[in-house]
Short mmCIF file of N, CA and C in Angstrom, two decimals:
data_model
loop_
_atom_site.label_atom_id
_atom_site.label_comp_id
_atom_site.label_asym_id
_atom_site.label_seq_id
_atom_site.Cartn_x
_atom_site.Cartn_y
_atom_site.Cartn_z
N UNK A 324 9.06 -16.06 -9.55
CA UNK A 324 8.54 -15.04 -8.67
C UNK A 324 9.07 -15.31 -7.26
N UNK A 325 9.52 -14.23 -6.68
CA UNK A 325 9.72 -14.40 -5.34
C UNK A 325 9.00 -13.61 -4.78
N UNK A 326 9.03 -14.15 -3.21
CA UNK A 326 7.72 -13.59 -2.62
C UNK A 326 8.05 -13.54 -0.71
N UNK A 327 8.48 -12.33 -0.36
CA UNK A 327 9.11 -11.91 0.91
C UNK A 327 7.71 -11.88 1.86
N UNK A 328 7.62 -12.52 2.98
CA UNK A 328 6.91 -12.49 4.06
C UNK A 328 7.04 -12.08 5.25
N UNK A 329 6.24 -10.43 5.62
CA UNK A 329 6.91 -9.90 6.69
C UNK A 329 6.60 -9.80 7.75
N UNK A 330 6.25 -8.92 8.92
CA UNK A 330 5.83 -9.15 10.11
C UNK A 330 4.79 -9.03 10.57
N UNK A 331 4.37 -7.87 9.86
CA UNK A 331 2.60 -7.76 9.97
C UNK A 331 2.02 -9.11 8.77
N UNK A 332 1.32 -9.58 9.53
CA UNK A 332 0.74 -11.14 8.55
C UNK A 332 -0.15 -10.56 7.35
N UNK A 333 -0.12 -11.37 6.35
CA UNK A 333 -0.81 -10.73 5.23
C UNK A 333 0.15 -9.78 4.56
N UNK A 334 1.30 -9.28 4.93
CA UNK A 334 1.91 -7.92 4.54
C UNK A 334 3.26 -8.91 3.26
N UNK A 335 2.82 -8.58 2.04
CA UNK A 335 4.00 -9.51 1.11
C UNK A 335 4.97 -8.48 -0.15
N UNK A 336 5.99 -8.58 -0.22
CA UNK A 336 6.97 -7.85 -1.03
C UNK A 336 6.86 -8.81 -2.16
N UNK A 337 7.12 -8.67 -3.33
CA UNK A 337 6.60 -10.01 -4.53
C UNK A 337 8.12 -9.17 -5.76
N UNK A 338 8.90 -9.96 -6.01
CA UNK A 338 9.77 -9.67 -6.82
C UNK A 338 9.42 -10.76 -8.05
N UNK A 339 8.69 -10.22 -9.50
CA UNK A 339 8.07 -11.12 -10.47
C UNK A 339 9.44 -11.31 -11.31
N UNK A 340 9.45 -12.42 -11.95
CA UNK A 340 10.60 -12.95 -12.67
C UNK A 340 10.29 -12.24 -14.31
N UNK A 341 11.72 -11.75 -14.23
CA UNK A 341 11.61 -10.50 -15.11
C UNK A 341 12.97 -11.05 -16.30
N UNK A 342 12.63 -11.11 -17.37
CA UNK A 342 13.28 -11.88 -18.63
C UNK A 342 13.45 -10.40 -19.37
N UNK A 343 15.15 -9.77 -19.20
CA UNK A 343 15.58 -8.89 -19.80
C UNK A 343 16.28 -9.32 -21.08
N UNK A 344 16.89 -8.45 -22.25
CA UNK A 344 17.34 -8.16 -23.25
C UNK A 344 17.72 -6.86 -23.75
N UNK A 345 18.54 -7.15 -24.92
CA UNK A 345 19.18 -5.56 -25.16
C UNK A 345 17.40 -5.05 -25.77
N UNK A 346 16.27 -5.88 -25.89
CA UNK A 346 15.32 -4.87 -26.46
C UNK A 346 14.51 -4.08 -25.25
N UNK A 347 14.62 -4.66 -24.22
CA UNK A 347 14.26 -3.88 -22.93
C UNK A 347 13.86 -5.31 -21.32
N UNK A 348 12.40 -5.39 -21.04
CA UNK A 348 12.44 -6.15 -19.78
C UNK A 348 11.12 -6.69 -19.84
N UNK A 349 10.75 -8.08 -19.79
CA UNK A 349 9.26 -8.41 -19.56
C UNK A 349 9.12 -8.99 -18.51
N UNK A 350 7.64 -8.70 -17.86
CA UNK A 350 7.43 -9.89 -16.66
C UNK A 350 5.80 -9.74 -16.12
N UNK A 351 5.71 -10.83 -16.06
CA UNK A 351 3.97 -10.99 -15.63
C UNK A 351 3.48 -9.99 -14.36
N UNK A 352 2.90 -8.77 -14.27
CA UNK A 352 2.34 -8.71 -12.97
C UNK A 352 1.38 -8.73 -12.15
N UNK A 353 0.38 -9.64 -12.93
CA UNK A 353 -0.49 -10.41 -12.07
C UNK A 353 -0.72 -11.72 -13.21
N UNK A 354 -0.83 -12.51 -11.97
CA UNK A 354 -1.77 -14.45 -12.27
C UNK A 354 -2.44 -14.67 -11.23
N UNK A 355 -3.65 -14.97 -11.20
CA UNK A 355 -4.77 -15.30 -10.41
C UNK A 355 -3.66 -16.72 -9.39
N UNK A 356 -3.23 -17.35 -10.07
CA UNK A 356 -2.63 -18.97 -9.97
C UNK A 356 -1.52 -18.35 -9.05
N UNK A 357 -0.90 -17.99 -9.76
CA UNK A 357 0.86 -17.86 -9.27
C UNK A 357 0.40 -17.05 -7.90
N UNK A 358 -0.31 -15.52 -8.16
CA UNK A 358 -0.38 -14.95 -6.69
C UNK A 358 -1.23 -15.70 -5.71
N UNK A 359 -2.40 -16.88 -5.98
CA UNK A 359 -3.12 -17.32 -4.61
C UNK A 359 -2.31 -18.26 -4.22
N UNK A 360 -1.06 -19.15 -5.01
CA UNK A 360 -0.20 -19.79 -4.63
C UNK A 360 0.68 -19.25 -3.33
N UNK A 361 0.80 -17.79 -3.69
CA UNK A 361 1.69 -17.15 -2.78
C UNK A 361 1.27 -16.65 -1.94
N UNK A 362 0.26 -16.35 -1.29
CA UNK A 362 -0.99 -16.20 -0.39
C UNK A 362 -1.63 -14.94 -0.28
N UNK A 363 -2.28 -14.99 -1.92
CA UNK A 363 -3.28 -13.61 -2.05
C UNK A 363 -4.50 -14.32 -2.69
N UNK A 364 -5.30 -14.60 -2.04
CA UNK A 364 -6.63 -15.30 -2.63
C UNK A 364 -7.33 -14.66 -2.72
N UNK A 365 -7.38 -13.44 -2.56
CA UNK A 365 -8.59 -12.40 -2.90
C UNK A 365 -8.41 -12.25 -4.73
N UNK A 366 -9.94 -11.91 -4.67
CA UNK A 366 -9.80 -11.24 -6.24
C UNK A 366 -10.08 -9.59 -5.75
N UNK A 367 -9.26 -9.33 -7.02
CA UNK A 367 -9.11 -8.18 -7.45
C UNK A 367 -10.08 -7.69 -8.21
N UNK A 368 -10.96 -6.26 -7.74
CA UNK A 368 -12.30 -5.68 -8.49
C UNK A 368 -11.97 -4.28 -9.15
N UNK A 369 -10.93 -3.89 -8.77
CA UNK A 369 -10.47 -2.62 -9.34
C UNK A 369 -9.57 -2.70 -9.70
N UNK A 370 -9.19 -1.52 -10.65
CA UNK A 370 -7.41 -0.83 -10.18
C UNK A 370 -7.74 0.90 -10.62
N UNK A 371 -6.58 0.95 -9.96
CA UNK A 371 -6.21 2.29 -9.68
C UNK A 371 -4.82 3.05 -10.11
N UNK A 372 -4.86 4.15 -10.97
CA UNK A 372 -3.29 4.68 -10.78
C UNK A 372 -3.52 6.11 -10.48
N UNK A 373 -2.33 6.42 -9.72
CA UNK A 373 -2.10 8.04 -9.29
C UNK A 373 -0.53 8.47 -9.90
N UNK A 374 -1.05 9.55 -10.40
CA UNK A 374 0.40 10.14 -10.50
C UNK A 374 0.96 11.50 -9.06
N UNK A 375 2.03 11.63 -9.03
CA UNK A 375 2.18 12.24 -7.84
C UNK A 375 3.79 12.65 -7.65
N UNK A 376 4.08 14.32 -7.63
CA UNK A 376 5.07 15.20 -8.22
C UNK A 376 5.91 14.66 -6.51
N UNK A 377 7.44 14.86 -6.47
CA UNK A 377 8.14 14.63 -5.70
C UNK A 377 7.52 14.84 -4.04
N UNK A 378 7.54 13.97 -3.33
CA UNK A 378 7.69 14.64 -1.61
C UNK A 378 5.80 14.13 -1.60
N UNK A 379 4.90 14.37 -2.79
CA UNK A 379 3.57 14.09 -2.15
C UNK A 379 3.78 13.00 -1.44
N UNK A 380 2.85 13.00 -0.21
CA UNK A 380 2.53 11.45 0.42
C UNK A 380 0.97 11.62 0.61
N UNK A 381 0.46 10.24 -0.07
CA UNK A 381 -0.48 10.15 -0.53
C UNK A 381 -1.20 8.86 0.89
N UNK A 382 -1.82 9.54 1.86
CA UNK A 382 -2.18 8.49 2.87
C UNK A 382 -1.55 8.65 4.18
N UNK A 383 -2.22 8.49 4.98
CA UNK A 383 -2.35 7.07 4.98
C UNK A 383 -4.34 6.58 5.21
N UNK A 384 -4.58 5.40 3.87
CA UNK A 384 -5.89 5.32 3.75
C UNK A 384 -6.17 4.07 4.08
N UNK A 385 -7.73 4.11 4.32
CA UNK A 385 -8.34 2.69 4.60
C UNK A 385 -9.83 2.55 4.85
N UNK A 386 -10.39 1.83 4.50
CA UNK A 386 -11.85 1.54 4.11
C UNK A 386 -12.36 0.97 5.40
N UNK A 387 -13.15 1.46 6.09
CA UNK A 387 -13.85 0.52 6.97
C UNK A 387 -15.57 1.03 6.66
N UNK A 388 -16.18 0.13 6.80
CA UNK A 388 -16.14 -1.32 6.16
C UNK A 388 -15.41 -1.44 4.91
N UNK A 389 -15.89 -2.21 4.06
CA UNK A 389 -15.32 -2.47 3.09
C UNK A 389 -13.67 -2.53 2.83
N UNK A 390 -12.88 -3.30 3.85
CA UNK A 390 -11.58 -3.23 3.87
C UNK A 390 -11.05 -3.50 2.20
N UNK A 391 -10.38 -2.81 2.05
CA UNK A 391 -9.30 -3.01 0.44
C UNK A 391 -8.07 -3.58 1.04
N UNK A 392 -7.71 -4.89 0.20
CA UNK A 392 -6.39 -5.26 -0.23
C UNK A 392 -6.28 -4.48 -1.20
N UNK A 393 -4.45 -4.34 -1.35
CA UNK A 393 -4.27 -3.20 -2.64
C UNK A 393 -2.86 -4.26 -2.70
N UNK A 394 -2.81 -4.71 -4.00
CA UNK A 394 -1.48 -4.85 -4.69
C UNK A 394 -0.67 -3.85 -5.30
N UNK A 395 0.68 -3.28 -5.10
CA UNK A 395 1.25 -2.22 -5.30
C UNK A 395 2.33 -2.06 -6.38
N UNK A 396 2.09 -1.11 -7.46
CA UNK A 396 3.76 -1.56 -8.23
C UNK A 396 4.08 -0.10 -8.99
N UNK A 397 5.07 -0.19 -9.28
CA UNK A 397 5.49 1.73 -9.70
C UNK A 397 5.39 1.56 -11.12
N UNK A 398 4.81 2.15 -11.90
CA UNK A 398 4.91 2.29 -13.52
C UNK A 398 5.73 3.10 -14.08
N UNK A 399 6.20 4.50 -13.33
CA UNK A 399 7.11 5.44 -13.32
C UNK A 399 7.75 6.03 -12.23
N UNK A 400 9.36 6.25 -12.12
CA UNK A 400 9.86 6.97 -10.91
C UNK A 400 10.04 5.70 -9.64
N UNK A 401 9.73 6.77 -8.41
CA UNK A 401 10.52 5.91 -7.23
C UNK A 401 8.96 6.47 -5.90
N UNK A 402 9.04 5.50 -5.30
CA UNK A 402 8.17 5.52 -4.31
C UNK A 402 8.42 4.83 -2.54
N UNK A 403 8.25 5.50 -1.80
CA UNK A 403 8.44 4.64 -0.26
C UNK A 403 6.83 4.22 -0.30
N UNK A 404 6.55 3.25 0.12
CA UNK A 404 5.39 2.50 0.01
C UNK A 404 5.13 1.82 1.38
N UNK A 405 3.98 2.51 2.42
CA UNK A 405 4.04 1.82 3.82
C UNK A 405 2.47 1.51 3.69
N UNK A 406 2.26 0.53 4.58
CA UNK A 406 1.46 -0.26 5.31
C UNK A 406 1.74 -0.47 6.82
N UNK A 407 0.46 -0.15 7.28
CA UNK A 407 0.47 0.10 8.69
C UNK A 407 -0.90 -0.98 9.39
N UNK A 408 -0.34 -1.84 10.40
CA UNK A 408 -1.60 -3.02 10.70
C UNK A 408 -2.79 -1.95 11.62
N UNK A 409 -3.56 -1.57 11.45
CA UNK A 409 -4.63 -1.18 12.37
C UNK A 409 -5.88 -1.80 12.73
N UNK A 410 -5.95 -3.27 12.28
CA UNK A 410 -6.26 -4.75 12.45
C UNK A 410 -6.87 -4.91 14.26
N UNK A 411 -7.95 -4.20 14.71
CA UNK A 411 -8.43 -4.33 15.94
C UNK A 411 -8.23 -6.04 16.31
N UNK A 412 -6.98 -6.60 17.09
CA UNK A 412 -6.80 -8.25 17.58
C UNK A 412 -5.64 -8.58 17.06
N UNK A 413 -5.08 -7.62 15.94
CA UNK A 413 -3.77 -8.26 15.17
C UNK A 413 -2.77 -8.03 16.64
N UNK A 414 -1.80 -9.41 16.18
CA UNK A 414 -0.61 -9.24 16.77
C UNK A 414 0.31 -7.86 16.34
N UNK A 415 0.12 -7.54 15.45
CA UNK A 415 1.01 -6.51 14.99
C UNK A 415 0.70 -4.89 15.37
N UNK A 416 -0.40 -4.95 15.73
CA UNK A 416 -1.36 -3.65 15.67
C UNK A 416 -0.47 -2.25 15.67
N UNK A 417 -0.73 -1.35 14.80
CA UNK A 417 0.32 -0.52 15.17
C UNK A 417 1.60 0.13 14.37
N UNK A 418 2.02 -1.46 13.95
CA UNK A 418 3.51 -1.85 13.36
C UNK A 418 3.11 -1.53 11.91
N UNK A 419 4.17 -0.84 11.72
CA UNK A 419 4.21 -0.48 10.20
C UNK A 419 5.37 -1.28 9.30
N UNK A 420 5.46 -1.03 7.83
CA UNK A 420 6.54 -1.94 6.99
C UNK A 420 6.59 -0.71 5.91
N UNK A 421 7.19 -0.48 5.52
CA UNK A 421 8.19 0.48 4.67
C UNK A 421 8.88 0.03 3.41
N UNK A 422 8.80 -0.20 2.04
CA UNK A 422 9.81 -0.72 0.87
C UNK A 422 9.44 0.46 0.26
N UNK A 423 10.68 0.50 -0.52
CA UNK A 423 10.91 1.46 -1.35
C UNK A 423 10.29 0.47 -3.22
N UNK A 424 9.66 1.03 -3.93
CA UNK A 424 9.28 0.51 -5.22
C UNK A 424 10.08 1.27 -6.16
N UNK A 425 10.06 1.06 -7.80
CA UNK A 425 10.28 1.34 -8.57
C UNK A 425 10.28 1.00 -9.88
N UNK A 426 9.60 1.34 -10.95
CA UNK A 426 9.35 1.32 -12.25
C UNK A 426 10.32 0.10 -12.65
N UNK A 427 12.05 0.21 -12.78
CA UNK A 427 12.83 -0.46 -12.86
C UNK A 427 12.95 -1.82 -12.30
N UNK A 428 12.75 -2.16 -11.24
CA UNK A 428 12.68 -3.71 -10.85
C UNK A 428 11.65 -4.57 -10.84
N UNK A 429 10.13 -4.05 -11.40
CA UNK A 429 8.84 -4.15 -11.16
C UNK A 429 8.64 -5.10 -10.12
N UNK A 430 9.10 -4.65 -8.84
CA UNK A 430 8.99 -5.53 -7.29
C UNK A 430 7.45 -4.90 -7.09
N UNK A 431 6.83 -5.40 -6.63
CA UNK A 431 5.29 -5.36 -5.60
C UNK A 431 5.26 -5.38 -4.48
N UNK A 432 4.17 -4.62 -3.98
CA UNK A 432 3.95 -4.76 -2.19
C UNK A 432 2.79 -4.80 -2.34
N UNK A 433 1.82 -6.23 -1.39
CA UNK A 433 0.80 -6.07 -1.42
C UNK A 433 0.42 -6.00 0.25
N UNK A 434 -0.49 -5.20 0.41
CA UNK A 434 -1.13 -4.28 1.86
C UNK A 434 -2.43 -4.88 1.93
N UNK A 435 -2.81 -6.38 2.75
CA UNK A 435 -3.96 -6.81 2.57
C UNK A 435 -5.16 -5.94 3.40
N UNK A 436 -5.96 -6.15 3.25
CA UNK A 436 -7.63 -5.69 3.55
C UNK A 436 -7.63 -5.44 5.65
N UNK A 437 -7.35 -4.32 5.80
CA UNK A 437 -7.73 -3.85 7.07
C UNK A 437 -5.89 -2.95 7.62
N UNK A 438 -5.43 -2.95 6.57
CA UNK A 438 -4.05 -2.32 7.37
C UNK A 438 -4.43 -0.96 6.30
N UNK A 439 -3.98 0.18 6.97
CA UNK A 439 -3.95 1.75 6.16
C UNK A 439 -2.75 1.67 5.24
N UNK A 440 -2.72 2.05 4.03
CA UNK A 440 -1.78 2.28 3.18
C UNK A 440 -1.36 3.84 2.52
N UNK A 441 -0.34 3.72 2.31
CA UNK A 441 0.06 5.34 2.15
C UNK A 441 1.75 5.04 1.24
N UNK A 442 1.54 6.52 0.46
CA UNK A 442 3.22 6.28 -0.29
C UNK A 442 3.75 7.37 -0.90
N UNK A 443 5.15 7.96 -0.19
CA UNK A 443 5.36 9.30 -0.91
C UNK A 443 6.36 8.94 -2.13
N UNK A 444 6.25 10.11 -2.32
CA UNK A 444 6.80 9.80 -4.51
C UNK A 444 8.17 10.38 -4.25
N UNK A 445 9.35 9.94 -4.42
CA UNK A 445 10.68 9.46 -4.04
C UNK A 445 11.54 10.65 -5.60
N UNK A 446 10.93 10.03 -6.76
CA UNK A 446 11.02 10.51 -8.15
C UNK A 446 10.39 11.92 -8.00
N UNK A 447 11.14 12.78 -9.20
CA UNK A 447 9.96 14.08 -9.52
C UNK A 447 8.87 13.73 -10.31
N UNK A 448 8.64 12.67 -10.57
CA UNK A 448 7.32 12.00 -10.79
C UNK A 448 7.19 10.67 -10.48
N UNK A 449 6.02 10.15 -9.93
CA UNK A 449 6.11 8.79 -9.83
C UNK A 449 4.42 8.53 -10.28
N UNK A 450 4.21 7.61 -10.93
CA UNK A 450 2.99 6.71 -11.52
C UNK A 450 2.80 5.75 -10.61
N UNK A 451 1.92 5.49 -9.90
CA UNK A 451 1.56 4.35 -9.31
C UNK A 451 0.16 3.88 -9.42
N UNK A 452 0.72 2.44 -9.89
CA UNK A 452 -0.50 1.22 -10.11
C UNK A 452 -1.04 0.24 -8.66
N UNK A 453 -2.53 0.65 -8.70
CA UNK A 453 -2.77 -0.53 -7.59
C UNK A 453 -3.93 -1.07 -7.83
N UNK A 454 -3.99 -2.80 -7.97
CA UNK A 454 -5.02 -2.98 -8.04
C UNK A 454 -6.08 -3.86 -6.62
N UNK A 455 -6.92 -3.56 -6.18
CA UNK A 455 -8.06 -3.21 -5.23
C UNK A 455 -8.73 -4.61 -5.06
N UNK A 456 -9.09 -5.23 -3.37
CA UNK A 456 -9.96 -6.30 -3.50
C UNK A 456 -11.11 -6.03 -2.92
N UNK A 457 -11.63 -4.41 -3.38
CA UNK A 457 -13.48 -3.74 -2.90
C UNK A 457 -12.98 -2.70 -4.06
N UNK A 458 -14.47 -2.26 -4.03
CA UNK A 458 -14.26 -1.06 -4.98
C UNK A 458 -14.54 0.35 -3.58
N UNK A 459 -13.66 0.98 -4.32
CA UNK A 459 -13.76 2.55 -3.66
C UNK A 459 -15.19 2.83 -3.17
N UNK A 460 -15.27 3.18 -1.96
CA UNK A 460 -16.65 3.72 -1.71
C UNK A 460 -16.61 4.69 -0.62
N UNK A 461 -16.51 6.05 -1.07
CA UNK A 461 -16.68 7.65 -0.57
C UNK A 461 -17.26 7.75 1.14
N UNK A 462 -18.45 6.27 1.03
CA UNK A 462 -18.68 6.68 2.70
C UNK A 462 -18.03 6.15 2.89
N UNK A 463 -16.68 5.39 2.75
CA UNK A 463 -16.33 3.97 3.77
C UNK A 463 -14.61 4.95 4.22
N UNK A 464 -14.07 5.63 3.17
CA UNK A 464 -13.19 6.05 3.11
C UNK A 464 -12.76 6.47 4.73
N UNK A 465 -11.66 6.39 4.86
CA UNK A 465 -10.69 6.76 6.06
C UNK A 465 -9.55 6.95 6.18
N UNK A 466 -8.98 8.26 6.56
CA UNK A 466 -7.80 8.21 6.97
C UNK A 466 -7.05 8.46 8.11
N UNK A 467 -5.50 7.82 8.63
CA UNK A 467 -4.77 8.17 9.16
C UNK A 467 -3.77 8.69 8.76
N UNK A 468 -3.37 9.87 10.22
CA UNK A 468 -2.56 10.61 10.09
C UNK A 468 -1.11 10.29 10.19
N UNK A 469 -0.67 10.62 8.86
CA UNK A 469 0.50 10.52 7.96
C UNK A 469 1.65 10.15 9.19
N UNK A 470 1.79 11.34 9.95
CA UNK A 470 2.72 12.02 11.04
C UNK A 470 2.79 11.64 12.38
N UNK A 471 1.49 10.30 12.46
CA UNK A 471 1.25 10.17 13.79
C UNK A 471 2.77 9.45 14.68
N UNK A 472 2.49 10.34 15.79
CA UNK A 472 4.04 10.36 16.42
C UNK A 472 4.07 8.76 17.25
N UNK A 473 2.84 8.20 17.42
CA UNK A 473 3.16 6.67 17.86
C UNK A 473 3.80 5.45 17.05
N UNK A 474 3.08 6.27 15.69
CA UNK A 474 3.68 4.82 14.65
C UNK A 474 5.52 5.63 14.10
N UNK A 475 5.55 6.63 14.09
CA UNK A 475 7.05 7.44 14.34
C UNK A 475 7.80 6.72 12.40
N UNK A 476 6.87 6.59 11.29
CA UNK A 476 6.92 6.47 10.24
C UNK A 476 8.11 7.47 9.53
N UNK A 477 9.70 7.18 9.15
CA UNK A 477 10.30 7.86 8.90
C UNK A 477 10.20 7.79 7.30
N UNK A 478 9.63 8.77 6.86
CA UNK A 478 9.00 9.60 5.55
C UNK A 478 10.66 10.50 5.00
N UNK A 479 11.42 10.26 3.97
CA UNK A 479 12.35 10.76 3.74
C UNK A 479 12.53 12.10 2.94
N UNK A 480 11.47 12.29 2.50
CA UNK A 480 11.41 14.04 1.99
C UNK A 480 10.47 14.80 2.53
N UNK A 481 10.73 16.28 2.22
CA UNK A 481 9.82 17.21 2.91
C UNK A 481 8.51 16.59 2.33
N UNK A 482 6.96 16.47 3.13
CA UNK A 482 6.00 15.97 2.61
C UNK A 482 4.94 17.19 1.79
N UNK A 483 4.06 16.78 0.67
CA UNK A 483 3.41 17.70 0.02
C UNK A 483 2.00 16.69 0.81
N UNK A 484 0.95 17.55 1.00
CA UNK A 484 -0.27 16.60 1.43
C UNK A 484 -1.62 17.18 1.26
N UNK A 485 -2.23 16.08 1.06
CA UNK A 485 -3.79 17.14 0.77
C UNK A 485 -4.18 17.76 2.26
N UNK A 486 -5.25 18.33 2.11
CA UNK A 486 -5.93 18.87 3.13
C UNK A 486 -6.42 17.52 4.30
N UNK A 487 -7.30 16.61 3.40
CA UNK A 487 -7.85 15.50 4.55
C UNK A 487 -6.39 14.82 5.04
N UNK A 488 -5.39 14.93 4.58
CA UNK A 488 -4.37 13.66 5.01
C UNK A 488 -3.38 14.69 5.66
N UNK A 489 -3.83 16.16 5.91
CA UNK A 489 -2.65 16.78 6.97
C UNK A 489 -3.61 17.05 8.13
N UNK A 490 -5.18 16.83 8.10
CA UNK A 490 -5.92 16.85 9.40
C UNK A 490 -6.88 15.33 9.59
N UNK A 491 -6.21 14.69 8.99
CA UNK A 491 -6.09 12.72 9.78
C UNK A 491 -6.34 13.09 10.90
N UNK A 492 -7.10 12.06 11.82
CA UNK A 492 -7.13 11.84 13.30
C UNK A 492 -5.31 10.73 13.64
N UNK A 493 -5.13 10.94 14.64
CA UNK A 493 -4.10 9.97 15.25
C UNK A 493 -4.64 8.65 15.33
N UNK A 494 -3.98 7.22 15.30
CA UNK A 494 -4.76 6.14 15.52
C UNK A 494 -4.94 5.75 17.07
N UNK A 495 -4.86 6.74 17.83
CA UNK A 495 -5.51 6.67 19.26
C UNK A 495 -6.39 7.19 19.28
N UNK A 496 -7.01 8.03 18.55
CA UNK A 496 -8.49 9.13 18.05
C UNK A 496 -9.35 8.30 17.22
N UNK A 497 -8.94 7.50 16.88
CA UNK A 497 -9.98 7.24 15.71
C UNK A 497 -10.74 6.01 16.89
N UNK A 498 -11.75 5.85 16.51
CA UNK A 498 -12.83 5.05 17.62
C UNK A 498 -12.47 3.68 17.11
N UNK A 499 -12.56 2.84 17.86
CA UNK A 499 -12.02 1.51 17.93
C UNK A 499 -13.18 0.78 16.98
N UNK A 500 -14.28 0.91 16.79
CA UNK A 500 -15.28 0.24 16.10
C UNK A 500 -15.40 0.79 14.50
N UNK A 501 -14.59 1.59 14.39
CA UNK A 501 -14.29 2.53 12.99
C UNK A 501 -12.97 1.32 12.56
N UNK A 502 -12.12 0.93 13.35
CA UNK A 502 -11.29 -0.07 12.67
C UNK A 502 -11.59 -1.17 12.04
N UNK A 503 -10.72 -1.67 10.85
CA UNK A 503 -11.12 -3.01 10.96
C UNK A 503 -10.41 -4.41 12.07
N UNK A 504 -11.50 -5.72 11.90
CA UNK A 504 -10.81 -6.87 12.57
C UNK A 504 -9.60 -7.67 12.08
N UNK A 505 -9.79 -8.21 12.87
CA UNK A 505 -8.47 -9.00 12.26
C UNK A 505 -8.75 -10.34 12.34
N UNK A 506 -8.63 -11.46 10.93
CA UNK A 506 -8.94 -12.72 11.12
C UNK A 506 -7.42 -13.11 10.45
N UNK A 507 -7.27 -14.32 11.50
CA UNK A 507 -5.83 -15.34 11.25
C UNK A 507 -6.19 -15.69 9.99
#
């Protein structure tokens, strides 16, 4: 397993060691062991998959309270996959990270607990698996806006979007005590 460490802290790209053949491709994508080795010590209480037709962008979401880590991986198709720190104290605050996923390399991005996550579907279909370190909870839910011109997030197809995620507040609108903190 390899395991890329990027600028927003907590923010990890995870390429799992993948044992191909002419019968097709295997590879572990989760171990309690192997991932707290690599610095994800949360457990995981959910998962989640969405399917989602070309251009949707799905987010950008985030739980306050109840911050979610989300481990990320494509089951079908192609996906841009961002995380954005909105971490009230982070050094990063602000700063977003961008990988592209896909069914084919089964690479991961995991978006720990207090940064907004969001991901448009690249494929005319894309499946995406994530599994969760809170469970979903309807009051906690939050979003930012997809488009906001400070974080300047270059999104590569025309976007499809729901209703709540094309009237997001900006993350200069959203009240500072609605964020989450940030611990080293």
């Amino acid at each position: 397993m390899k395991v890329e460490r990027h600028a927003i802290p907590g923010v990890l790209s995870i390429q799992p060691a993948a044992f191909t053949d002419d019968r097709g491709t295997f590879y572990e994508s989760w171990s309690l062991e192997r991932y707290a080795a690599a610095g994800m010590p949360e457990e995981f209480v959910q998962d989640n998959i969405s399917r989602s037709a070309r251009g949707v962008v799905r987010g950008l979401h985030f739980q306050s309270p109840h911050a979610q880590g989300k481990l990320i991986s494509v089951l079908q198709g192609e996906i841009l996959d961002v995380a954005v720190d909105i971490r009230r104290g982070s050094p990063t605050f602000g700063q977003w990270v961008a990988i592209k996923l896909d069914h084919l390399t089964g690479a991961q991005f995991y978006v720990p607990p207090g940064c907004a996550h969001g991901f448009q579907a690249l494929s005319d279909a894309a499946v995406v698996h994530y599994k969760c370190t809170d469970s979903y909870r309807p009051d906690c839910e939050r979003s930012l806006l997809w488009s906001d011109e400070a974080l300047s997030i270059r999104w590569p197809l025309e976007p499809q979007l729901s209703a709540k995620d094309t009237d997001a507040p900006r993350l200069r609108e959203i009240d500072e005590a609605a964020l989450p903190s940030f611990t080293p």
